[in-house]
Coordinates of C-alpha atoms in Angstrom, one line a residue:
M28 CA 105.6 6.0 -29.3
C29 CA 105.2 8.0 -32.7
T30 CA 106.5 11.1 -33.6
G31 CA 105.8 13.6 -36.1
A32 CA 103.9 16.9 -36.7
F33 CA 100.8 14.9 -36.6
C34 CA 100.4 10.9 -35.0
F35 CA 98.5 8.4 -37.3
L36 CA 96.0 8.4 -34.0
Y37 CA 94.6 11.6 -33.6
F38 CA 92.9 11.5 -30.4
W39 CA 90.5 13.4 -28.0
Q40 CA 89.4 11.6 -25.3
Y41 CA 88.8 7.9 -24.2
I42 CA 85.2 7.1 -23.3
T43 CA 83.7 3.8 -22.5
K44 CA 81.0 1.9 -24.0
N45 CA 78.2 3.4 -22.1
E46 CA 78.9 7.3 -22.5
R47 CA 79.2 6.1 -26.3
N48 CA 75.4 5.0 -26.3
V49 CA 74.2 8.9 -25.4
I50 CA 76.7 10.6 -27.9
H51 CA 74.4 12.6 -30.2
M52 CA 73.5 10.8 -34.1
S53 CA 76.0 13.0 -36.2
L54 CA 79.5 12.6 -34.9
L55 CA 80.8 15.1 -37.3
D56 CA 79.3 18.2 -39.0
I57 CA 80.6 20.0 -42.1
E58 CA 79.1 23.3 -43.0
G59 CA 80.1 26.1 -45.5
L60 CA 83.6 24.3 -46.3
T61 CA 85.5 26.7 -48.8
H62 CA 89.1 26.2 -49.8
S63 CA 91.4 26.1 -52.4
F64 CA 95.1 25.9 -53.2
G65 CA 96.0 28.7 -55.7
E66 CA 93.3 29.3 -58.1
N67 CA 92.4 25.6 -58.2
L68 CA 88.8 25.8 -55.8
L69 CA 88.3 22.4 -54.2
Y70 CA 85.2 23.4 -52.6
K71 CA 82.6 25.8 -52.7
N72 CA 80.3 26.3 -49.3
A73 CA 80.1 22.5 -49.3
G74 CA 79.2 20.5 -46.2
F75 CA 78.1 16.9 -45.1
S76 CA 77.7 14.9 -42.0
L77 CA 78.8 11.9 -40.8
N78 CA 76.6 10.2 -38.7
R79 CA 77.1 7.0 -36.1
G80 CA 78.0 3.7 -37.8
E81 CA 78.1 4.9 -41.0
H82 CA 80.7 3.6 -43.4
I83 CA 81.7 6.2 -46.0
G84 CA 83.8 5.9 -48.8
V85 CA 85.2 8.9 -50.3
V86 CA 84.9 9.3 -54.1
G87 CA 86.1 12.0 -57.0
Q88 CA 88.8 12.5 -59.5
N89 CA 92.1 12.7 -58.8
G90 CA 92.9 16.5 -57.7
T91 CA 89.3 16.7 -56.1
G92 CA 90.4 17.1 -52.6
K93 CA 89.8 13.4 -51.2
S94 CA 92.7 14.0 -49.2
T95 CA 92.6 17.6 -48.2
L96 CA 88.7 16.5 -46.8
I97 CA 90.9 14.2 -44.8
K98 CA 93.5 16.3 -44.0
I99 CA 90.6 19.1 -43.0
C100 CA 88.8 16.9 -40.7
T101 CA 92.0 15.6 -38.7
E102 CA 92.6 19.7 -38.9
Q103 CA 96.3 19.0 -40.0
I104 CA 95.5 21.5 -42.7
M105 CA 92.6 24.8 -41.9
P106 CA 89.9 25.4 -44.3
D107 CA 89.8 29.0 -46.0
A108 CA 86.1 29.1 -44.8
G109 CA 83.3 27.0 -43.1
R110 CA 82.7 24.6 -39.8
V111 CA 84.3 21.2 -38.9
V112 CA 82.5 20.2 -35.3
W113 CA 83.2 17.0 -33.7
Q114 CA 81.2 16.0 -31.1
P115 CA 83.1 16.0 -27.8
N116 CA 84.7 13.1 -26.4
I117 CA 85.2 11.2 -29.7
S118 CA 88.5 9.3 -30.3
V119 CA 89.7 9.7 -34.2
G120 CA 92.2 7.2 -35.6
Y121 CA 93.5 8.9 -38.5
L122 CA 96.1 6.4 -41.2
D123 CA 98.9 8.2 -41.5
Q124 CA 101.3 5.9 -43.6
Y125 CA 104.4 8.4 -43.4
A126 CA 104.6 8.7 -39.1
E127 CA 107.8 8.0 -37.6
I128 CA 108.1 4.7 -35.2
E129 CA 110.7 4.6 -32.5
K130 CA 113.3 2.2 -34.9
N131 CA 114.1 0.3 -31.9
L132 CA 111.3 -1.4 -31.2
T133 CA 110.0 -4.4 -32.3
M134 CA 106.3 -5.4 -34.2
Q135 CA 104.9 -6.7 -31.1
S136 CA 106.1 -3.9 -28.7
F137 CA 104.4 -1.4 -31.0
L138 CA 101.3 -2.8 -31.5
K139 CA 101.1 -3.8 -27.9
S140 CA 101.4 0.2 -27.6
A141 CA 97.9 -0.1 -28.2
F142 CA 96.4 -0.8 -25.1
S143 CA 99.1 1.4 -23.7
R144 CA 96.0 2.8 -21.2
L145 CA 94.9 -1.1 -20.4
Y146 CA 98.3 -1.9 -19.4
Q147 CA 98.5 1.2 -17.0
L148 CA 95.2 -0.1 -15.7
E149 CA 96.8 -3.1 -15.1
R150 CA 99.9 -1.5 -13.3
E151 CA 97.3 0.2 -11.2
M152 CA 95.4 -2.9 -10.3
T153 CA 98.8 -4.6 -9.5
M154 CA 99.5 -1.5 -7.0
A155 CA 96.2 -2.0 -4.9
Y156 CA 96.6 -5.3 -4.8
E157 CA 100.0 -5.5 -3.1
R158 CA 98.7 -2.3 -0.9
A159 CA 95.7 -4.5 0.2
A160 CA 98.0 -7.6 0.6
M161 CA 99.9 -5.1 3.2
G162 CA 96.8 -4.8 5.5
N163 CA 95.3 -1.4 3.6
M164 CA 92.1 -2.9 2.9
E165 CA 90.5 0.1 1.3
Y166 CA 93.0 -1.0 -1.8
L167 CA 90.9 -4.3 -2.5
S168 CA 87.5 -2.9 -4.1
L169 CA 89.7 -0.3 -6.2
A170 CA 92.0 -3.5 -7.6
A171 CA 88.6 -5.5 -8.1
K172 CA 87.1 -2.2 -10.3
H173 CA 90.4 -1.9 -11.9
Q174 CA 90.0 -6.0 -12.8
E175 CA 86.4 -6.0 -13.9
Q176 CA 87.3 -2.8 -16.4
L177 CA 90.3 -4.8 -18.0
E178 CA 88.0 -7.9 -18.1
I179 CA 85.3 -5.8 -19.8
H180 CA 88.0 -4.4 -22.3
D181 CA 89.4 -8.2 -23.2
F182 CA 92.7 -7.4 -21.6
Y183 CA 93.5 -11.2 -21.3
S184 CA 93.0 -11.7 -25.0
I185 CA 95.4 -8.7 -26.3
D186 CA 97.9 -11.2 -27.3
T187 CA 94.8 -13.2 -29.5
Q188 CA 94.2 -9.8 -31.0
I189 CA 97.5 -8.7 -32.0
E190 CA 98.0 -12.1 -33.6
Q191 CA 94.5 -12.0 -35.6
V192 CA 95.1 -8.3 -36.7
A193 CA 98.7 -9.1 -38.0
N194 CA 97.9 -12.3 -39.7
G195 CA 94.9 -11.0 -41.1
L196 CA 97.2 -8.1 -42.7
G197 CA 100.2 -10.1 -43.6
L198 CA 102.6 -9.3 -40.7
L199 CA 102.7 -12.8 -38.4
A200 CA 104.8 -14.5 -41.3
I201 CA 107.9 -12.0 -41.0
G202 CA 107.6 -12.7 -37.4
L203 CA 106.2 -10.4 -34.2
D204 CA 109.6 -9.7 -33.0
R205 CA 111.0 -8.1 -36.1
P206 CA 112.4 -4.6 -35.8
I207 CA 110.6 -1.9 -36.9
D208 CA 114.3 -0.5 -39.0
K209 CA 114.2 -4.0 -40.8
M210 CA 111.2 -3.5 -42.2
S211 CA 110.3 -2.4 -45.8
G212 CA 108.2 1.1 -46.1
G213 CA 105.1 -1.4 -47.0
Q214 CA 105.5 -3.4 -43.9
R215 CA 105.7 -0.5 -41.6
A216 CA 102.6 0.9 -43.5
K217 CA 100.6 -2.1 -42.6
V218 CA 102.2 -2.2 -38.9
I219 CA 100.5 1.1 -38.5
L220 CA 97.4 0.2 -39.8
A221 CA 97.3 -2.6 -37.4
K222 CA 97.8 -0.5 -34.7
L223 CA 95.1 1.5 -35.4
L224 CA 93.0 -1.3 -36.1
L225 CA 93.3 -2.8 -32.6
E226 CA 92.9 1.3 -30.8
K227 CA 89.3 0.7 -32.1
P228 CA 88.9 4.6 -32.3
D229 CA 85.1 6.0 -32.4
V230 CA 85.7 6.9 -35.8
L231 CA 88.2 5.5 -38.5
L232 CA 89.9 7.8 -41.4
L233 CA 91.7 6.3 -43.8
D234 CA 93.7 7.4 -46.8
E235 CA 94.4 5.0 -49.7
P236 CA 95.0 1.8 -47.0
T237 CA 94.8 -0.5 -49.5
N238 CA 98.0 0.9 -51.4
F239 CA 100.4 -1.8 -49.4
L240 CA 98.1 -4.5 -49.3
D241 CA 97.8 -7.8 -51.0
K242 CA 94.8 -9.3 -52.8
E243 CA 94.0 -11.8 -49.6
H244 CA 95.0 -8.8 -47.1
I245 CA 92.7 -6.5 -48.7
T246 CA 90.1 -9.3 -48.7
W247 CA 90.5 -9.4 -44.9
L248 CA 90.7 -5.8 -44.3
S249 CA 87.5 -5.3 -46.4
D250 CA 85.6 -8.2 -43.7
Y251 CA 87.2 -6.6 -40.9
L252 CA 85.7 -2.7 -41.6
S253 CA 82.1 -4.1 -42.6
G254 CA 81.8 -5.9 -39.8
L255 CA 82.5 -2.3 -37.5
D256 CA 80.0 -1.2 -35.3
N257 CA 82.1 1.9 -35.2
A258 CA 82.1 5.0 -38.0
F259 CA 84.8 5.2 -40.8
M260 CA 85.8 7.3 -44.0
V261 CA 87.7 5.8 -46.4
V262 CA 89.4 6.9 -49.1
S263 CA 90.3 5.2 -51.9
H264 CA 90.7 4.1 -55.4
D265 CA 89.8 0.4 -55.4
Y266 CA 85.6 0.7 -56.2
A267 CA 85.7 -3.6 -55.8
F268 CA 87.0 -2.8 -52.1
L269 CA 84.6 0.2 -51.3
E270 CA 81.6 -1.8 -52.9
K271 CA 82.0 -4.3 -50.1
I272 CA 82.8 -2.2 -47.6
A273 CA 81.0 1.0 -47.8
D274 CA 77.0 2.1 -47.4
R275 CA 77.8 5.7 -48.1
I276 CA 79.1 7.4 -50.5
C277 CA 80.8 11.0 -50.5
D278 CA 81.2 12.3 -53.7
I279 CA 83.9 15.3 -54.3
D280 CA 82.7 16.8 -57.6
N281 CA 82.8 20.4 -59.1
G282 CA 83.1 22.2 -55.7
S283 CA 80.4 20.4 -53.8
I284 CA 80.1 17.5 -51.5
T285 CA 76.9 14.7 -52.0
K286 CA 76.5 12.3 -50.1
Y287 CA 75.0 9.2 -51.5
Y288 CA 73.3 6.2 -49.6
G289 CA 74.2 2.8 -50.5
T290 CA 76.5 1.1 -52.2
Y291 CA 79.2 2.3 -54.8
S292 CA 77.5 0.3 -57.6
E293 CA 74.3 2.0 -56.6
F294 CA 76.0 5.5 -56.0
L295 CA 77.2 5.2 -59.7
R296 CA 73.4 4.6 -61.1
K297 CA 72.0 7.5 -58.8
K298 CA 74.7 9.9 -59.9
T299 CA 74.1 9.6 -63.4
L300 CA 70.7 10.0 -63.0
L301 CA 71.0 13.0 -61.0
R302 CA 73.5 14.5 -63.6
E303 CA 71.9 13.9 -66.6
D304 CA 68.3 15.4 -64.8
Y305 CA 70.4 18.4 -63.6
V306 CA 72.3 18.8 -67.8
H307 CA 68.3 18.4 -68.7
R308 CA 66.9 21.3 -66.2
Y309 CA 70.4 23.3 -66.9
S310 CA 69.3 23.1 -70.7
I311 CA 65.8 24.3 -70.1
Q312 CA 66.5 27.1 -67.6
Q313 CA 69.2 28.6 -70.2
K314 CA 66.7 28.5 -72.6
E315 CA 64.3 30.3 -70.7
I316 CA 67.3 33.0 -69.8
Q317 CA 68.4 33.7 -73.3
K318 CA 64.5 33.5 -74.1
T319 CA 63.8 36.2 -71.7
E320 CA 67.2 38.1 -72.3
E321 CA 66.2 39.1 -75.5
F322 CA 62.9 39.8 -75.3
I323 CA 64.2 42.2 -72.6
R324 CA 66.5 44.0 -74.9
K325 CA 63.9 44.1 -77.8
N326 CA 61.3 45.8 -76.0
I327 CA 63.2 47.6 -72.9
A328 CA 62.8 51.4 -75.1
G329 CA 59.6 50.4 -76.7
R330 CA 55.8 50.3 -76.3
K331 CA 56.3 47.3 -73.8
S332 CA 58.8 48.7 -71.8
K333 CA 57.2 48.1 -68.5
M334 CA 57.2 44.6 -69.0
A335 CA 60.3 44.1 -70.1
R336 CA 61.6 45.8 -66.8
G337 CA 59.1 43.7 -65.3
R338 CA 60.9 40.5 -66.4
R339 CA 64.0 41.8 -65.5
K340 CA 63.5 41.4 -62.3
Q341 CA 62.0 37.8 -62.9
L342 CA 65.7 37.2 -64.1
E343 CA 67.6 39.1 -61.3
R344 CA 65.4 37.4 -58.4
M345 CA 66.0 33.8 -60.2
E346 CA 67.8 30.9 -59.1
K347 CA 70.3 30.0 -61.3
M348 CA 71.6 27.0 -61.5
E349 CA 75.6 26.6 -62.1
A350 CA 77.2 24.6 -65.1
L351 CA 78.7 21.8 -64.3
D352 CA 82.2 23.5 -65.4
R353 CA 84.6 20.5 -64.0
K354 CA 85.4 18.7 -67.3
E355 CA 86.2 14.9 -67.0
I356 CA 90.0 14.5 -67.7
T357 CA 90.9 11.5 -68.9
P358 CA 94.5 11.3 -69.5
Y359 CA 96.2 10.0 -72.6
F360 CA 99.4 7.9 -71.8
R361 CA 101.7 6.7 -74.7
F362 CA 105.3 5.4 -74.3
P363 CA 107.7 6.4 -77.3
E364 CA 109.9 3.5 -78.1
V365 CA 113.5 2.9 -79.2
S366 CA 113.9 -0.3 -81.9
F367 CA 114.7 -3.8 -80.8
T368 CA 115.1 -7.0 -81.3
N369 CA 113.1 -10.5 -79.1
T370 CA 116.6 -11.6 -78.1
E371 CA 117.4 -11.8 -74.8
H372 CA 116.5 -8.2 -72.7
L373 CA 117.6 -9.4 -69.4
L374 CA 119.5 -11.9 -67.7
V375 CA 119.4 -12.0 -63.6
K376 CA 121.1 -15.2 -62.4
D377 CA 121.6 -16.2 -58.5
L378 CA 120.6 -12.3 -57.4
S379 CA 120.1 -11.5 -53.8
V380 CA 119.0 -7.7 -53.2
G381 CA 118.4 -6.1 -50.1
Y382 CA 120.0 -3.0 -47.6
Y383 CA 121.8 -4.6 -44.8
H384 CA 120.9 -8.0 -45.1
P385 CA 119.3 -10.1 -48.2
V386 CA 115.3 -9.5 -48.5
L387 CA 115.5 -12.1 -51.5
S388 CA 118.1 -14.4 -52.4
E389 CA 119.1 -16.5 -55.4
V390 CA 116.8 -14.8 -57.8
D391 CA 116.8 -16.3 -61.4
F392 CA 114.8 -15.4 -64.4
T393 CA 115.2 -14.0 -68.1
I394 CA 113.0 -11.9 -69.9
K395 CA 112.9 -11.8 -73.8
G396 CA 112.6 -8.5 -75.8
G397 CA 109.1 -8.0 -76.2
Q398 CA 107.8 -9.6 -73.2
K399 CA 105.5 -8.2 -71.0
V400 CA 105.9 -9.8 -67.6
V401 CA 104.5 -9.1 -64.0
I402 CA 106.3 -10.0 -60.2
T403 CA 103.9 -10.4 -57.8
G404 CA 104.7 -11.9 -54.0
F405 CA 103.1 -11.1 -51.0
N406 CA 104.1 -7.0 -49.5
G407 CA 107.7 -6.6 -48.0
V408 CA 109.1 -9.6 -49.9
G409 CA 111.2 -7.5 -52.0
K410 CA 109.9 -6.8 -54.9
S411 CA 110.2 -3.0 -55.0
T412 CA 113.9 -3.9 -53.8
L413 CA 114.4 -6.1 -57.2
L414 CA 113.5 -3.3 -58.8
K415 CA 115.5 -0.4 -57.2
T416 CA 118.7 -2.8 -57.6
L417 CA 117.9 -3.6 -61.4
V418 CA 117.8 0.1 -62.2
G419 CA 121.5 0.8 -60.3
Q420 CA 119.6 2.6 -57.0
I421 CA 121.3 0.0 -54.6
P422 CA 124.0 -2.7 -55.2
S423 CA 123.2 -6.1 -55.6
M424 CA 124.2 -8.3 -52.6
H425 CA 125.0 -11.2 -54.1
G426 CA 124.9 -13.1 -58.0
H427 CA 124.7 -10.8 -61.1
Y428 CA 122.2 -9.0 -64.0
I429 CA 122.6 -7.9 -67.3
F430 CA 120.7 -5.8 -69.4
S431 CA 121.2 -6.1 -73.6
D432 CA 123.1 -3.6 -75.0
Q433 CA 120.2 -2.5 -77.2
V434 CA 117.7 -2.3 -73.8
T435 CA 117.0 1.9 -73.0
I436 CA 115.1 1.5 -69.3
G437 CA 111.9 3.7 -68.2
Y438 CA 111.4 3.5 -65.0
F439 CA 109.0 4.5 -62.9
E440 CA 109.3 4.7 -59.1
Q441 CA 106.0 4.4 -56.5
D442 CA 107.5 6.4 -53.8
L443 CA 106.6 9.9 -54.3
I444 CA 109.3 12.4 -53.5
W445 CA 111.1 15.1 -55.2
E446 CA 113.8 17.3 -55.1
D447 CA 112.1 20.2 -54.5
T448 CA 108.1 20.0 -53.7
A449 CA 107.7 23.7 -54.0
R450 CA 108.6 23.2 -58.2
T451 CA 106.0 23.2 -60.1
P452 CA 105.0 20.7 -62.7
I453 CA 105.9 23.1 -65.5
Q454 CA 109.0 23.9 -64.0
I455 CA 109.8 20.0 -63.2
V456 CA 109.5 18.7 -66.8
S457 CA 110.8 22.1 -68.3
D458 CA 114.3 21.7 -65.8
S459 CA 114.5 18.0 -67.5
Y460 CA 113.5 18.7 -70.9
P461 CA 115.0 22.2 -71.4
D462 CA 114.9 22.0 -75.3
M463 CA 110.9 21.8 -75.2
V464 CA 109.1 25.3 -75.4
M465 CA 106.5 26.0 -73.1
K466 CA 103.5 25.1 -75.4
E467 CA 105.2 21.7 -75.6
V468 CA 105.4 21.3 -72.0
R469 CA 102.1 21.9 -71.2
K470 CA 100.7 20.1 -73.9
A471 CA 102.4 17.3 -72.3
L472 CA 101.2 17.3 -69.0
A473 CA 97.4 18.2 -70.4
L474 CA 97.8 14.8 -72.1
C475 CA 98.7 13.1 -69.1
G476 CA 95.2 14.5 -67.0
I477 CA 97.3 17.8 -65.1
S478 CA 95.0 20.7 -65.5
S479 CA 96.5 24.4 -66.4
K480 CA 96.0 25.1 -63.0
H481 CA 97.8 22.1 -61.4
A482 CA 100.7 22.5 -63.7
M483 CA 101.3 25.7 -61.8
Q484 CA 101.1 24.5 -58.5
P485 CA 103.8 23.2 -56.4
V486 CA 104.0 19.4 -56.7
G487 CA 103.9 19.2 -53.2
T488 CA 100.2 20.5 -53.1
L489 CA 99.2 18.4 -55.3
S490 CA 97.1 15.3 -54.8
G491 CA 99.0 11.4 -54.9
G492 CA 97.1 10.6 -58.2
E493 CA 98.1 13.7 -59.7
Q494 CA 101.8 13.7 -58.5
A495 CA 101.8 10.1 -60.3
K496 CA 100.4 11.8 -63.5
V497 CA 103.5 14.3 -63.4
K498 CA 105.8 11.0 -62.8
M499 CA 104.1 9.5 -65.7
C500 CA 104.2 12.3 -67.8
M501 CA 108.1 12.2 -67.4
L502 CA 108.2 8.6 -68.4
T503 CA 106.3 9.3 -71.3
L504 CA 109.0 11.9 -72.7
K505 CA 111.9 9.4 -72.6
P506 CA 111.8 6.8 -75.7
C507 CA 112.5 3.6 -74.3
N508 CA 112.2 -0.1 -74.8
F509 CA 112.3 -1.5 -71.6
L510 CA 109.7 -0.1 -69.0
I511 CA 110.2 -1.0 -65.1
L512 CA 107.3 -0.1 -63.4
D513 CA 106.9 -0.3 -59.5
E514 CA 103.1 -0.2 -58.7
P515 CA 102.0 2.5 -60.7
T516 CA 98.2 2.8 -59.9
N517 CA 98.7 3.2 -56.3
H518 CA 97.0 6.6 -56.8
L519 CA 95.3 6.9 -59.7
D520 CA 91.5 7.1 -60.1
I521 CA 89.8 4.9 -62.6
Q522 CA 89.7 6.8 -66.2
A523 CA 93.6 7.0 -65.6
K524 CA 94.0 3.2 -64.7
E525 CA 92.4 2.2 -67.8
M526 CA 94.6 4.5 -70.2
L527 CA 97.8 3.5 -68.3
K528 CA 96.2 0.1 -68.9
A529 CA 95.5 0.5 -72.8
A530 CA 98.9 2.2 -73.1
L531 CA 101.3 -1.0 -72.0
A532 CA 99.2 -3.2 -74.0
E533 CA 99.8 -1.2 -77.2
F534 CA 103.4 -0.6 -76.2
A535 CA 105.7 -2.8 -78.7
G536 CA 108.5 -2.8 -76.2
T537 CA 109.5 -4.8 -73.0
V538 CA 107.5 -4.6 -69.6
L539 CA 108.5 -5.5 -65.8
L540 CA 105.6 -4.3 -63.5
V541 CA 105.6 -5.0 -60.1
S542 CA 101.7 -4.9 -59.1
H543 CA 98.9 -5.8 -56.4
E544 CA 96.0 -5.5 -58.7
E545 CA 95.6 -8.3 -60.8
N546 CA 92.2 -6.8 -62.6
F547 CA 94.9 -4.3 -63.7
Y548 CA 97.4 -6.6 -65.2
R549 CA 95.4 -9.5 -66.3
E550 CA 94.4 -8.8 -69.4
W551 CA 98.0 -7.8 -71.3
A552 CA 100.0 -9.7 -68.9
Q553 CA 102.0 -12.6 -70.6
R554 CA 104.2 -14.2 -67.5
I555 CA 103.5 -13.8 -63.7
I556 CA 106.1 -14.3 -61.9
D557 CA 105.0 -15.0 -58.1
I558 CA 108.8 -13.7 -56.6
E559 CA 107.6 -16.2 -53.1
K560 CA 107.1 -19.7 -55.2
R561 CA 110.0 -19.0 -58.0
S562 CA 111.5 -22.3 -58.4

């Protein structure tokens, strides 16, 4: 049902509920973890454990190694050093939003494959009853055992379970009989998530599961995950989501992995206090080291040389605290403007958009120069397809749209697709803007939150947040007066989101944004177009 180098369900062995009760408290132990990409050290002798029933949120700035940690846990990436040990007989479900699905399947048949083991058990039960009916009565007890197992695992409520999960994620509205190949990328991602939830593995590993979800579906997923008895690890930049679902926070910072007990807000308070205490103790130790070194220099050859040598031995034996050398990288986005008037910038009339058939029809709206407009609507309704049509990536199917002659477009596409993933951010920017000298290229990337180390790494090795910042950097180098942005915050950490919000509020030109994060646009958006409820 699923192909590719790594299927979204990383599965070892199915075990019964009674067998799970004897599993050791720790499901996963990571020790001595060290890993880097080029010169960028992600972890240094780091470690943590995942215990049974723990609900862990994984946080950290873009580029600290959150997604890499999940991939190390699923053996997609082998660390430079360290041990990653799962307890035996544990089923682990991994959300791979890019997993390939057989396109001739319908959504319902794909979701039913989550229960393939139970359907196989039903077939064996039927065969056993048939053999018993032919007089071979020893199969009757076997059939009864199979039936008991089916009832224990709620086999006869499978259709209800599928409908509940599909409805919670907003999939029921598009029809369970919808073929996979007729779905948008966001819809396919939700179908993969739905199947994973129906599988109910012992451990869930989810990397940014809310990226393709609308507000009401995020609320449903929050409630679902909060009610799980099984353990999970979730990478997310949606801190309101983490606040609801997590009772532990795994913080990746300064090459270490630290697990905090409590909610996300409790973690923030604890980390601030611990950091302040560490900086204070580090400062005291540095002063003591400097004082001791000064004493040694002055007295190593004098009357107090014996005392100086003793101090030097003490200094050598001292367990020195490491400086917190990872600085918080806060990007600064600024979009250079082209002059314009407040006349009509865009007219959309009776527009239908789609690929093989329309996903949106009879769309009508106008946008004046300087307006800041947000398009909302449930995932899969066609918001991204509309933007791709407006920027000329795909042709319209009916109707028309026209931009004013004075419009210069700047476009941010949500898909992280590169012509060559081996090229570095420096090469990508230099190729697009050959007149820029190297110092200017590095400065532009740094302003957008890309460190010098990451600027020289292949873009394919960067985190989703860092790749989004590279794309944002490209946008800040092109003067425009009409920004068209498709879910620009999907991979950004909180600092980058706040700076992007400020940049869009300050931008004097026109903005057309697709976003599911109301908190991001509420303060500066002047107009909301709900694509579902348009008149």
